Each structure stands twice: as C-alpha cells, then as structure tokens.
Amino acid sequence: MSSWFEALPAFIVALFILTLPGAAVLATLRVRSLMAFCLAPAVSVSIVAVSAIVAPLIHLPWHIPVVLLGTLVTAATAASARYFIPALKIALPLRKEKFRASILPMLAGVLLALAMTTTLLVLVAQNPEQFTQGYDSVFHLNATAFAVETSNASSFALSSFILPTVKAAFYPGAWHGLTSLLAILTGISIPAATNIMWLAVAGFVWPLSCVFLTRVLFGGKAMLLVCAGAFAAAFPAFPWLLVQYGSAYPNALSNALVPVGIGLVLLILRPTVHSGLNPAQALAVVALFLPGAITAQPNGVFSVLLVLTPLLGYLLYSWIRTAFGRSSFHGWKRLGFFVMVTAAVLAALYTLPQIRSLFNYTSPAFLSFPLALIRNFTHAPAPIWFPALALSALVLIGVRAGFHLTGLRWLPASLVLLILTYPLSAGTNFVLANIAMAPWWDNPERIAALMPLLAVPLAALGMVTLSGWFSHRFPKIFSGSALWQRKGKTAAVAALVVVLTFTNPGLWQMKEQVGIMYNVPASPNGLAQVDAQELALIHRLGNYTTKDDVIANNPYNGSALAMALAERTMLFPYSSQGDLSPDLYMLRFWLNRIGTDQEVCAAAKRLGVTYLLDFGTDYIPAFNNPRSLYPGVTLAPDSAAFSLVASEGHAKLYRLTKCGGVSISEKP
C-alpha cells in the first residue's frame, strides 16, 4: 500500500467494524438518532472484544462470522431485556426536524475533525505502511500479528506469545481484536491496519464521543454539536500525544470512549438535568459499554470516575446528610454502608495482579509543579511547550457559561481536578501523588491526555457563547437573512474552529514530534527501533527464511519487529519479556556456545532455532545495558556455529550451521 488513497476501502471497513455491530444492538433498544450514532462505536468495541474472548471457548477462529454471531446474541439479549423490563420499552419520541437538526451538525463536526486528523497523519506518515517506533509499538504490532496468525484475539490469549510458561493471563485486547479483524478482512499489513484503525478511532470515534458528552451536558444546539466534533481534533494532548508516546494504542481507544461513559453516568444520575436517553436505557447502554471500556484499557473506567469525582462526592454528601437529617442512626448507617462497600471494592480490586502492578510504576518529576500546572492548563504538555492561548480562553469562557447552567456547578471543580493531574505526575515525586495517579501508571503522557475530555465540550460551549455575545453586541454586522441565521453563522464558526486548530503552534510542534516517531533513520540514532538498513533486511527475510523458521534475536535492538513486518517467528518477540522458559533462558545467556555445547544445542532444537538476526549493539533507550541481558545472542555472530546469509549494512542474517559439534546441512 503505497498511498493513503489506497487505504480508503480498508478505512471504510474499519468504520463498519466500529459502527454496525453497535448500531444493530442499539436499534433493538430503540436508541435513536444522535444518541445511536454517537454510542454505536462504544457498543461495537464491546461486541468485538467479548466475541474475541468467546471465540476460542467455542472453538471458532477469529473472523467476521464470530462478530456476526456476537452481534446476534447481544441484540437478542437486548430485545429480551426490552421485552421483560417495562422501563426499557419507553423510547423518547423522534421528530423529523429534530433528526435533521442534530444529525447533520454532528456529521459536519465529525467530518471536520476527521479531515484535520487525516491531514496531520498524512503529513507525518507518507503512506499507511509506516509505523511508529515507540517502545510499546513493538508489542502492539506483534500482538496484532499474533492474533492474525493464530486466529485468536482473546484478551486471555493475546499476551501468550511473550508468556510461554503462563497458560492464561488477561491483557486488554480490544484494540488488537479490532485491528487484527481489519487485517484479516482486508488482507492489508499489520502496520497499515494499525494506522487505519488508529485514524478511525482518533478521527471518528473520538469526535463522536465528544459530541455525545457535549449534547448530554449542554444540549443539542446545531452550532454546539459542530464545534464539539471539530474541536476534538484541536488539542495536541489527545489523540496525538499517545501516538508520540509509546505508541499507546489501547489507551487511545480507551480514552476515545471515556466521554461516552461520562455522559451515560450523567443520564443515569441526573435525568432531570440531562436528556437524550431515559435512565433505564442509559443503564442498559452502560452494561454494553463496560466490557469494551475494560478490554480497551481499564484505566478508562477510572478516567470516568475522575472526571465525575466532584459530582459523585456532592451526591454522596447529600445522600448521607439526608440520612443524618432523619436521625443519627440512619446517618451512621449510611456512612458505614458506604465505607464497607468502598473497602470491599478496593479489596477486590487489589486481589487482581494487574491492579497491584500499577503501583510498581513511578515517573520521576521533570518539571516544576507550577510549570507543569501551567503547561497542562494551556494544553502544552511535554514534548511541546507553546501554549494554546485561544483554546484556553475558550475553555474558560465555557466554564463560566456552564457554571450558570442548571445542575452543572460541579464542572469547574472537575476541570480543576484534571488540571492538577499532570503536575501530580510530571511536577512532583510525592508518594501520595504517585499512588493517586497509579491507574495511569503515574505516566505524564497518559495523564495529560485526560485534559481534552472536558476541554473539548467546554471549548465548544465557549465558542457558541462567544458567538452569541458578538451577535448581540454587534447586531448590524451579524444580522442577515434567515438562511444566514440558521446555517451561515454555524458554517462561519466551524471555519473559525478549523483556523484556530491549524494556527495553534503547539499542534505543529506535536506534528514534528510524531513525525520523529514515524521516521526511519538512515543509520542507528539511539531513538528508533530500526533504521533503514535493518528495515531493508527485515523486508528481505522472506527470501531466505520461512514461517516455520525460528529466528534468534536480541529484542532490545529492534529485531523483534520482524514478527509483525515480515511474518516471521522471533525467539524473543518483545524486550520486556519477563516470563521465559528454561530453554529461552539457556539461549539468552549461552546461544554463542551452541556449536559445541550439547545442552545449548538441545534447547535450540526444542525451540526450532534455525537463524540469527543481528542488528548490532545499538539498543533502544528502554534499558541502560541490554548487552548484559542477552549476552549469548549478542556474541553468537562471532561463533563458528553461524554462517552469514544476507546483510544490509550493519544488519546481518545468519544461518545455524553447527549444533553440538555436528554440522547442519542447508535445507533444499
């Protein structure tokens, strides 16, 4: 795939994967119009993720029939629930004029966001075959390749390619299920499927989620919906920062769904304030939302709770205060109940090794607390530094306007909470701050990506408020025909959003940083996973090896990428591979002795090792001294057991020709 135009059919398939399953289920619940459009991706992610988990249990390969079956079962369950639960039979009436007034502005805003996101992506990646060279990219590309190769994208099987001694371990695999399904359906490469699915999530799902939350918070005014969709592409912190860092694709998918979770909770808790779905419908959609949220990245659930903490705290306080108003006994009873439930939930969460492991990560402070606070408030988290002053001003205007709306006085507190999160990670080494930020691994980049969750809807409200103020202040300038009043003003404001987006220097700074991640240097530079010579040899592996061959490698020099890029079996497919079998340990330390040592030779035979891919000792910066971790692999090229087969500059491919003192003849 040499151009982005060739990616259009695959992109359409990605949109179908992300919308059709959810739309079918929502139709059975009588969720309609704007709500159905915005909620369909979140439900689709759940259906795909759960179908991927169920498929191996019923001995079905991962493919579209499994998703169709999952959609059918989910729709039947939803229809049954609607039949037996009276509250679900109540559907809000749909007016034709309302449909047109909401769907068209929503589509306009989302398409603007998609166009802007696509423009930047095309500028940083010349074609869909390019891939980001972040530390996490190796795992996510290889995990997707593993799902395609094994026809198994279950969250309980996905990580088994790096956990050879563990039978089942949970890893959130919704992203890999979506991307592998796209690769299977279209036949495109893993890097192309990754880029196209990311564009669908960042340029389509994320704007839809922002429109949904904005509609729930502030209503369905056409100009507001257009601005909400378009502003989703304006903030560098998301979706771009998670591409520059990592790349954290599952976290990007999770973050793109968080506004949906926030909006659904608001519809359940405050139905007199927010409209769009009745509480029973919203609760049903929450049940459909949660599996996808958890299997995308569980910290998305914590992100929903973080944004709603001030509101939840107020509601809890009111609930307990009401009980104390009746009597002290009732008050203490409710307070005790809350403490017991909270303790039980925390204890249950702590029993999960995935939750406990979050507290093992800390990020050292690299900014002063005040500077980190300002950088987050002005939407300029590292690695960018130029403040987005116009966007910040619009967010403040939106906060002021929202504060005066019924039931939204909690919004400023939530925004302050989000502003404080980034400096708690990037601006201090305080232990309690690290614990508070543990759901996001105390990672500044993942935490900075939370800011647009509220900034986008608030900026949209700020733009609409500002537009209204100018129209009122200068009526002669902004007066016109009825058509201008209905559509012209909205189009003009939408154009202004595009101008504000593309004139934000911080966005272009982020574009340069993302471009570095996509760049393949001509020679090793200490940052990229692979350089041009290494990539060229990876693309030639098919000339010398087969899919049955196992290629020894040091995963810290980028060679592990051959699994996803060349469809080859790598001995060590990921650098952070803590779980190794005794044979893998043997080869990691003593592969260089394979020519003479019988035990090493026997281990290599059991694992099927036939080749060695050597990219030298230019290691990625993830570990200070990887040479000490893989000395056997590093020294193996100098042994007499391997013969050079092919090379591209410093990158070399060797064939195993001697094992345990016995020469190995070349395969015919």
XYZ file of C-alpha atoms in Angstrom:
668
model
C 0.000 0.000 0.000
C 1.975 2.954 -1.308
C -0.502 5.814 -0.758
C -3.279 6.858 1.583
C -5.779 6.827 -1.296
C -5.314 3.066 -1.494
C -6.269 2.871 2.193
C -9.781 4.236 1.625
C -11.510 0.837 1.198
C -9.834 -0.502 4.344
C -10.794 2.667 6.219
C -14.433 2.161 5.248
C -14.210 -1.427 6.510
C -12.787 -0.086 9.793
C -15.762 2.254 10.143
C -18.139 -0.644 9.506
C -16.409 -2.712 12.210
C -16.698 0.194 14.638
C -20.335 1.045 13.961
C -22.520 -1.717 12.514
C -22.496 -4.207 15.437
C -23.323 -1.482 17.938
C -25.938 0.120 15.705
C -27.766 -3.195 15.363
C -27.917 -3.704 19.125
C -28.911 -0.106 19.873
C -31.738 -0.390 17.349
C -33.244 -3.240 19.389
C -33.150 -0.970 22.457
C -34.870 1.801 20.477
C -31.923 4.126 20.962
C -32.311 6.542 18.090
C -30.998 9.494 16.149
C -27.939 11.310 17.509
C -27.665 9.039 20.523
C -27.436 5.934 18.337
C -24.809 7.466 16.068
C -22.611 8.505 18.979
C -23.000 5.342 21.055
C -22.608 2.766 18.277
C -18.753 2.647 18.360
C -18.620 2.081 22.125
C -21.067 -0.819 21.886
C -19.275 -2.210 18.830
C -15.968 -2.283 20.718
C -17.627 -4.337 23.465
C -19.141 -6.766 20.983
C -15.848 -7.257 19.147
C -13.833 -7.649 22.360
C -16.234 -10.116 24.001
C -16.644 -12.072 20.753
C -12.870 -12.417 20.572
C -12.829 -13.842 24.118
C -15.672 -16.267 23.469
C -14.420 -17.491 20.062
C -11.682 -19.871 21.320
C -14.012 -21.174 24.026
C -16.436 -22.416 21.355
C -13.580 -23.456 19.039
C -14.152 -20.830 16.361
C -11.350 -18.968 14.564
C -11.222 -15.201 14.837
C -13.075 -13.819 11.830
C -16.173 -11.845 10.900
C -18.638 -14.766 11.495
C -17.709 -14.649 15.181
C -18.542 -10.941 15.331
C -21.825 -11.527 13.498
C -22.698 -14.253 15.989
C -21.761 -11.976 18.889
C -23.883 -9.183 17.449
C -26.843 -11.525 17.019
C -26.598 -12.856 20.581
C -26.208 -9.344 22.044
C -29.126 -7.998 20.013
C -31.309 -10.926 21.082
C -30.363 -10.322 24.716
C -31.149 -6.614 24.366
C -34.502 -7.413 22.750
C -35.348 -9.823 25.563
C -34.406 -7.253 28.172
C -36.615 -4.694 26.493
C -39.489 -7.169 26.422
C -39.248 -8.106 30.107
C -38.221 -4.721 31.561
C -41.032 -2.172 31.219
C -38.753 0.840 31.668
C -36.826 -0.123 28.534
C -39.994 -0.022 26.447
C -40.205 3.731 26.859
C -38.424 5.398 23.952
C -38.164 9.134 23.525
C -40.240 10.403 20.569
C -38.298 11.195 17.404
C -39.205 14.252 15.384
C -38.031 14.578 11.803
C -36.936 18.160 12.258
C -35.023 17.197 15.392
C -33.296 14.423 13.460
C -32.105 16.838 10.812
C -31.159 19.474 13.354
C -28.897 17.098 15.268
C -27.535 14.519 12.805
C -26.338 16.951 10.129
C -24.419 19.239 12.519
C -22.936 16.202 14.244
C -21.763 14.781 10.919
C -20.344 18.151 9.882
C -18.299 18.452 13.067
C -17.082 14.856 12.964
C -16.092 15.103 9.297
C -14.167 18.297 10.008
C -12.292 16.535 12.808
C -11.630 13.552 10.557
C -10.328 15.805 7.788
C -7.984 17.675 10.145
C -6.704 14.497 11.805
C -6.177 12.843 8.421
C -4.257 15.871 7.162
C -1.792 15.726 10.028
C -1.418 11.961 9.794
C -0.633 12.156 6.069
C 1.968 14.815 6.822
C 3.787 12.648 9.381
C 3.402 9.289 7.607
C 3.824 9.286 3.841
C 1.924 6.022 3.447
C -0.042 3.614 5.656
C 2.824 1.105 5.753
C 4.899 3.334 8.033
C 4.856 2.594 11.735
C 5.714 4.437 14.908
C 8.985 3.450 16.533
C 7.960 3.891 20.149
C 8.744 1.350 22.825
C 5.188 -0.003 23.020
C 4.809 -0.210 19.244
C 6.733 -3.487 19.118
C 4.333 -5.225 21.473
C 1.169 -3.881 19.880
C 2.260 -4.649 16.314
C 3.448 -8.119 17.266
C 0.372 -8.837 19.383
C -1.839 -7.963 16.418
C 0.289 -10.174 14.165
C -0.030 -12.981 16.723
C -3.826 -12.625 16.722
C -3.910 -12.830 12.928
C -1.512 -15.782 12.780
C -3.292 -17.824 15.459
C -6.836 -16.662 14.615
C -7.207 -15.853 18.310
C -7.626 -12.285 19.572
C -8.875 -13.153 23.059
C -7.762 -10.882 25.877
C -6.808 -14.078 27.731
C -4.575 -15.384 24.928
C -3.108 -12.250 23.389
C -0.038 -11.955 25.583
C 0.856 -15.661 25.415
C 3.436 -15.003 22.706
C 5.585 -13.306 25.364
C 4.449 -15.515 28.275
C 5.448 -19.036 27.227
C 5.035 -20.581 30.678
C 1.722 -18.916 31.581
C -1.440 -20.641 30.339
C -3.814 -17.665 30.600
C -3.201 -14.056 31.569
C -5.543 -11.136 30.997
C -4.333 -8.311 28.810
C -6.844 -5.770 27.468
C -7.119 -6.829 23.846
C -9.989 -4.831 22.341
C -7.577 -2.786 20.235
C -5.821 -5.857 18.898
C -9.143 -7.562 18.211
C -10.312 -4.613 16.119
C -7.032 -4.212 14.258
C -6.491 -7.906 13.613
C -10.058 -8.214 12.327
C -9.392 -5.358 9.915
C -6.196 -7.056 8.718
C -7.986 -10.389 8.284
C -10.914 -8.887 6.372
C -8.865 -6.695 4.046
C -5.583 -8.589 3.757
C -3.540 -5.464 4.479
C -0.339 -5.449 6.516
C -0.220 -5.086 10.291
C 1.296 -1.551 10.174
C -1.335 -0.427 7.635
C -4.161 -1.926 9.698
C -2.779 -0.211 12.803
C -2.598 3.218 11.159
C -6.025 2.923 9.579
C -7.714 1.721 12.773
C -5.997 4.493 14.747
C -7.315 7.060 12.256
C -10.822 5.619 12.575
C -10.628 5.841 16.370
C -8.937 9.250 16.578
C -10.748 10.890 13.683
C -14.200 9.320 14.005
C -14.880 7.589 17.326
C -13.295 10.300 19.477
C -15.222 13.206 17.856
C -18.471 11.225 18.129
C -17.817 10.660 21.828
C -17.140 14.377 22.332
C -20.386 15.269 20.542
C -22.271 12.843 22.797
C -20.874 14.300 26.019
C -21.454 17.851 24.788
C -25.051 17.004 23.897
C -25.632 15.495 27.332
C -24.019 18.409 29.158
C -25.196 21.434 27.208
C -27.960 20.406 24.809
C -28.282 19.831 21.092
C -27.865 23.252 19.508
C -26.516 22.810 15.972
C -23.571 25.150 16.360
C -22.615 23.463 19.612
C -22.553 19.995 18.036
C -20.470 21.182 15.081
C -17.934 22.821 17.380
C -17.749 19.800 19.684
C -16.944 17.475 16.796
C -14.412 19.813 15.205
C -12.646 20.749 18.457
C -11.925 17.052 19.045
C -9.051 17.459 16.555
C -7.718 20.689 18.032
C -5.915 19.613 21.211
C -2.370 18.190 20.931
C -2.715 16.228 24.185
C -5.194 13.847 22.605
C -5.189 11.954 20.337
C -1.646 12.851 19.239
C 0.328 12.649 22.487
C -0.371 8.943 22.954
C 0.934 8.299 19.437
C 4.090 10.279 20.164
C 4.499 8.378 23.398
C 4.596 4.655 23.148
C 2.579 4.344 20.949
C -0.176 3.535 23.439
C -2.882 2.389 21.013
C -5.115 0.583 23.571
C -5.036 3.627 25.832
C -6.001 5.808 22.872
C -9.017 3.595 22.197
C -9.973 3.712 25.866
C -9.613 7.491 26.071
C -11.730 7.924 22.945
C -14.600 6.134 24.705
C -14.384 7.911 28.074
C -16.724 10.808 27.147
C -19.419 8.226 26.406
C -19.004 6.748 29.873
C -19.200 10.185 31.493
C -22.354 11.076 29.575
C -24.078 7.780 30.365
C -23.451 8.141 34.094
C -24.876 11.673 33.997
C -28.003 10.418 32.229
C -28.498 7.821 34.965
C -27.747 10.013 37.976
C -29.428 13.250 36.898
C -32.246 12.554 34.438
C -33.952 15.847 35.331
C -30.860 17.780 34.225
C -29.645 15.786 31.230
C -31.671 14.347 28.370
C -31.239 12.047 25.396
C -31.899 8.655 26.962
C -34.141 7.664 29.833
C -32.259 6.253 32.864
C -33.184 2.644 32.063
C -31.870 2.971 28.504
C -28.710 4.634 29.757
C -28.175 1.861 32.303
C -28.617 -0.757 29.587
C -26.070 1.014 27.400
C -23.653 1.193 30.356
C -23.870 -2.602 30.565
C -22.972 -2.695 26.869
C -20.248 -0.064 27.298
C -18.300 -1.564 30.199
C -16.879 -4.697 28.504
C -15.335 -2.563 25.782
C -14.049 0.000 28.262
C -12.357 -2.678 30.362
C -10.883 -4.598 27.434
C -9.710 -1.415 25.701
C -7.783 -0.238 28.756
C -9.278 -0.448 32.278
C -7.952 2.970 33.257
C -10.757 4.388 31.101
C -13.183 3.449 33.887
C -11.009 5.324 36.370
C -10.946 8.287 33.979
C -14.753 8.405 34.023
C -14.724 8.349 37.827
C -12.001 11.010 37.971
C -13.974 13.496 35.877
C -17.144 12.859 37.860
C -15.461 12.877 41.296
C -16.800 16.332 42.339
C -20.351 15.435 41.311
C -20.197 11.983 42.878
C -18.739 13.499 46.042
C -21.562 16.029 46.226
C -24.240 13.391 45.637
C -22.694 11.145 48.277
C -22.550 14.034 50.755
C -26.199 14.885 50.058
C -27.231 11.254 50.473
C -25.503 10.933 53.849
C -26.629 14.383 55.021
C -30.255 13.500 54.239
C -29.930 10.399 56.403
C -28.464 12.400 59.294
C -31.382 14.796 58.898
C -33.720 11.920 59.704
C -31.679 10.653 62.661
C -28.116 9.982 63.724
C -28.757 6.272 63.462
C -29.751 6.487 59.802
C -26.801 8.778 59.094
C -24.205 6.496 60.631
C -25.862 3.506 58.980
C -25.473 5.027 55.535
C -21.944 6.177 56.248
C -20.973 2.726 57.485
C -22.558 1.127 54.432
C -20.553 3.402 52.153
C -17.300 2.646 53.979
C -17.955 -1.108 53.839
C -18.793 -1.086 50.127
C -15.766 1.059 49.320
C -13.466 -1.197 51.338
C -14.892 -4.307 49.677
C -14.429 -2.859 46.178
C -10.862 -1.749 46.921
C -10.025 -5.135 48.435
C -11.475 -6.944 45.415
C -9.501 -4.733 43.030
C -6.302 -5.274 44.995
C -6.606 -9.031 44.592
C -6.051 -8.566 40.850
C -2.348 -8.721 39.929
C -2.953 -6.241 37.108
C -4.163 -3.665 39.646
C -1.349 -4.331 42.114
C 1.241 -3.968 39.390
C 0.112 -0.392 38.712
C 1.758 0.728 41.942
C 5.144 -0.538 40.754
C 5.462 2.307 38.250
C 6.540 5.832 39.050
C 7.657 8.617 36.749
C 10.334 10.964 38.058
C 9.398 14.628 38.020
C 10.953 16.570 35.143
C 9.102 19.887 35.546
C 8.467 22.142 38.495
C 4.956 21.798 39.859
C 3.867 25.345 38.873
C 5.271 24.959 35.360
C 3.581 21.587 34.886
C 0.333 23.158 36.112
C 0.585 25.984 33.578
C 1.573 23.631 30.774
C -1.472 21.454 31.410
C -3.833 24.405 31.756
C -2.627 25.862 28.446
C -2.723 22.482 26.669
C 1.021 22.290 26.123
C 2.263 19.089 27.811
C 5.767 17.872 27.058
C 7.235 17.427 24.496
C 5.548 20.620 23.248
C 5.805 23.938 25.049
C 3.859 26.573 23.076
C 0.643 27.444 24.961
C -2.713 27.186 23.179
C -3.944 30.564 24.402
C -7.054 30.754 22.222
C -8.189 27.267 23.210
C -7.501 28.010 26.875
C -9.571 31.187 26.667
C -12.470 29.343 25.043
C -12.358 26.678 27.772
C -12.545 29.387 30.444
C -15.479 31.040 28.685
C -17.145 27.634 28.515
C -16.572 27.042 32.224
C -18.163 30.361 33.076
C -21.126 29.698 30.811
C -21.565 26.131 32.046
C -21.439 27.200 35.682
C -24.636 29.184 35.193
C -26.494 26.261 33.621
C -28.786 24.132 35.762
C -27.031 21.275 37.541
C -23.536 21.955 36.172
C -21.831 23.762 39.037
C -19.588 20.742 39.504
C -17.893 21.328 36.135
C -15.299 23.898 37.301
C -14.209 21.550 40.093
C -13.801 18.699 37.605
C -11.730 20.890 35.303
C -9.506 21.943 38.212
C -9.069 18.279 39.107
C -7.957 17.453 35.562
C -5.582 20.417 35.534
C -3.952 19.140 38.731
C -3.369 15.591 37.483
C -0.475 16.347 35.123
C 1.647 18.231 37.686
C 0.975 15.428 40.194
C 2.888 13.150 37.823
C 5.314 15.440 35.963
C 5.878 18.008 38.694
C 6.404 16.076 41.920
C 7.847 12.854 43.325
C 5.455 12.898 46.289
C 4.484 9.311 47.118
C 0.786 10.022 47.599
C 0.700 11.754 44.215
C 2.213 8.659 42.611
C -0.404 6.476 44.304
C -3.246 8.756 43.162
C -2.005 8.571 39.579
C -1.383 4.797 39.669
C -4.360 3.896 37.402
C -2.459 5.665 34.615
C 0.918 4.183 35.668
C 1.821 7.639 37.002
C 2.640 8.324 33.364
C 2.598 12.028 32.418
C 1.618 11.382 28.797
C -1.377 9.188 29.612
C -2.444 11.674 32.274
C -2.059 14.714 30.002
C -4.377 13.002 27.508
C -7.199 13.326 30.059
C -7.395 17.116 29.792
C -9.320 17.216 26.469
C -12.077 15.056 27.984
C -13.615 18.241 29.365
C -11.671 20.804 27.358
C -13.369 19.818 24.085
C -17.011 20.259 25.221
C -16.098 23.357 27.230
C -14.298 24.930 24.262
C -17.357 24.182 22.109
C -19.619 25.875 24.650
C -17.158 28.757 24.887
C -17.197 29.241 21.113
C -21.007 29.228 20.988
C -21.158 31.652 23.916
C -18.645 33.964 22.278
C -20.538 33.826 19.000
C -23.752 34.740 20.776
C -22.059 37.624 22.563
C -20.697 39.064 19.319
C -24.099 38.708 17.624
C -25.738 40.552 20.497
C -23.004 43.176 20.787
C -22.764 43.903 17.062
C -26.211 43.108 15.628
C -25.718 45.094 12.421
C -22.600 43.165 11.476
C -24.035 39.740 12.210
C -27.599 40.291 11.049
C -28.720 38.774 7.759
C -31.216 36.541 6.068
C -32.943 33.641 7.773
C -30.627 31.265 5.919
C -27.592 33.092 7.322
C -29.019 32.956 10.808
C -29.733 29.220 10.523
C -26.701 27.942 8.648
C -24.332 30.750 7.751
C -23.309 31.564 11.305
C -22.722 27.902 12.088
C -20.584 27.459 8.972
C -18.584 30.581 9.819
C -17.977 29.405 13.380
C -16.959 25.948 12.121
C -14.458 27.589 9.774
C -13.108 29.571 12.713
C -12.603 26.333 14.667
C -10.540 24.964 11.781
C -8.480 28.169 11.682
C -7.879 28.041 15.446
C -6.832 24.410 15.161
C -4.313 24.878 12.386
C -2.915 28.134 13.788
C -2.100 26.546 17.126
C 1.731 26.308 17.132
C 1.546 23.557 19.743
C -0.258 21.285 17.303
C 2.525 21.752 14.757
C 5.123 21.118 17.438
C 3.325 17.866 18.197
C 3.225 17.071 14.492
C 7.026 17.353 14.367
C 7.406 15.096 17.397
C 5.044 12.479 15.974
C 6.962 12.701 12.688
C 10.127 11.739 14.559
C 8.361 8.623 15.825
C 7.408 7.633 12.281
C 10.833 8.413 10.875
C 13.155 5.583 9.787
C 16.702 6.963 10.111
C 19.348 6.065 7.567
C 21.606 4.750 10.334
C 21.185 3.916 14.050
C 20.367 7.012 16.099
C 19.613 5.567 19.536
C 15.927 6.530 19.359
C 14.320 4.468 16.612
C 13.650 0.756 16.918
C 15.067 0.103 13.432
C 16.977 2.104 10.843
C 16.755 1.943 7.062
C 19.359 -0.843 6.756
C 17.654 -3.011 9.357
C 14.225 -2.428 7.848
C 15.501 -3.365 4.397
C 16.846 -6.661 5.728
C 13.571 -7.380 7.529
C 11.723 -6.968 4.239
C 14.142 -9.450 2.624
C 13.720 -12.162 5.255
C 11.140 -13.896 3.103
C 13.857 -14.611 0.541
C 15.898 -16.688 2.995
C 13.573 -17.931 5.721
C 10.126 -19.487 6.046
C 7.336 -19.032 8.558
C 8.420 -22.307 10.172
C 11.892 -20.991 10.955
C 12.594 -19.562 14.411
C 14.975 -16.609 14.319
C 17.132 -15.844 17.350
C 17.436 -12.159 18.185
C 18.088 -9.526 20.833
C 14.748 -7.709 21.267
C 16.443 -4.558 22.508
C 17.881 -3.706 19.093
C 14.582 -3.607 17.183
C 14.878 -7.031 15.560
C 11.664 -8.214 17.266
C 9.707 -6.133 14.749
C 10.375 -8.824 12.135
C 7.447 -10.710 13.668
C 4.911 -8.093 12.514
C 6.756 -6.715 9.479
C 7.923 -9.977 7.900
C 5.560 -12.548 9.458
C 8.474 -14.416 10.995
C 8.745 -16.258 14.307
C 11.185 -14.473 16.590
C 12.805 -16.212 19.541
C 12.391 -13.079 21.678
C 9.449 -11.084 20.288
C 9.456 -8.303 22.897
C 12.025 -6.602 25.084
C 10.061 -6.576 28.367
C 9.658 -10.334 28.274
C 9.993 -11.316 31.898
C 8.490 -14.791 31.541
C 10.967 -17.181 29.896
C 11.102 -20.957 29.733
C 14.321 -22.744 30.824
C 15.264 -23.201 27.170
C 14.814 -19.492 26.468
C 16.975 -18.642 29.475
C 19.601 -21.044 28.207
C 19.737 -19.417 24.782
C 19.576 -15.908 26.111
C 22.811 -16.417 28.004
C 24.600 -19.201 26.090
C 23.493 -19.171 22.443
C 27.080 -18.354 21.466
C 28.063 -21.859 22.703
C 25.559 -23.680 20.502
C 28.254 -25.015 18.184
C 29.938 -27.092 20.887
C 27.585 -27.304 23.896
C 25.142 -30.241 23.785
C 22.686 -28.696 26.264
C 22.502 -25.414 24.374
C 22.091 -27.314 21.123
C 19.270 -29.402 22.584
C 17.475 -26.245 23.803
C 17.796 -24.683 20.359
C 16.391 -27.806 18.707
C 13.423 -27.881 21.057
C 12.655 -24.271 20.211
C 13.315 -24.761 16.498
C 16.038 -22.118 16.153
C 17.469 -22.050 12.631
C 18.586 -18.439 12.052
C 20.043 -15.463 13.868
C 19.108 -11.846 13.092
C 21.819 -9.487 14.292
C 21.216 -5.735 14.372
C 24.307 -4.997 16.440
C 24.507 -3.276 19.785
C 22.691 -0.031 19.036
C 19.972 -0.602 21.588
C 16.743 1.276 22.137
C 16.852 3.589 25.174
C 14.428 1.444 27.191
C 17.234 -0.195 29.135
C 20.677 1.048 30.063
C 22.676 -2.074 29.386
C 20.742 -4.740 27.465
C 24.030 -6.422 26.447
C 24.163 -7.939 29.928
C 20.685 -9.387 29.453
C 21.277 -11.207 26.153
C 24.998 -11.967 26.042
C 24.505 -15.288 24.284
C 22.613 -13.684 21.403
C 24.971 -10.704 21.230
C 28.092 -12.897 20.993
C 26.579 -15.577 18.756
C 27.571 -13.971 15.403
C 31.229 -14.365 16.371
C 30.869 -18.104 16.957
C 31.651 -20.698 14.304
C 28.109 -22.072 14.552
C 26.527 -19.387 12.362
C 27.194 -18.544 8.708
C 26.326 -15.214 7.108
C 23.391 -15.465 4.700
C 22.464 -11.854 3.937
C 23.299 -8.340 5.076
C 22.234 -4.727 4.701
C 24.982 -2.524 6.049
C 25.474 -3.435 9.693
C 22.300 -5.588 9.783
C 23.048 -9.275 9.228
C 21.160 -12.557 8.934
C 22.979 -15.783 9.884
C 22.001 -19.423 9.417
C 22.707 -22.033 12.084
C 25.220 -24.424 10.519
C 26.655 -26.231 13.542
C 24.915 -27.525 16.652
C 26.530 -29.522 19.454
C 29.589 -30.327 17.335
C 27.508 -31.577 14.390
C 27.297 -29.694 11.101
C 23.817 -28.858 9.804
C 23.242 -29.063 6.088
C 21.290 -26.346 4.340
C 17.652 -27.039 3.608
C 16.958 -27.858 -0.035
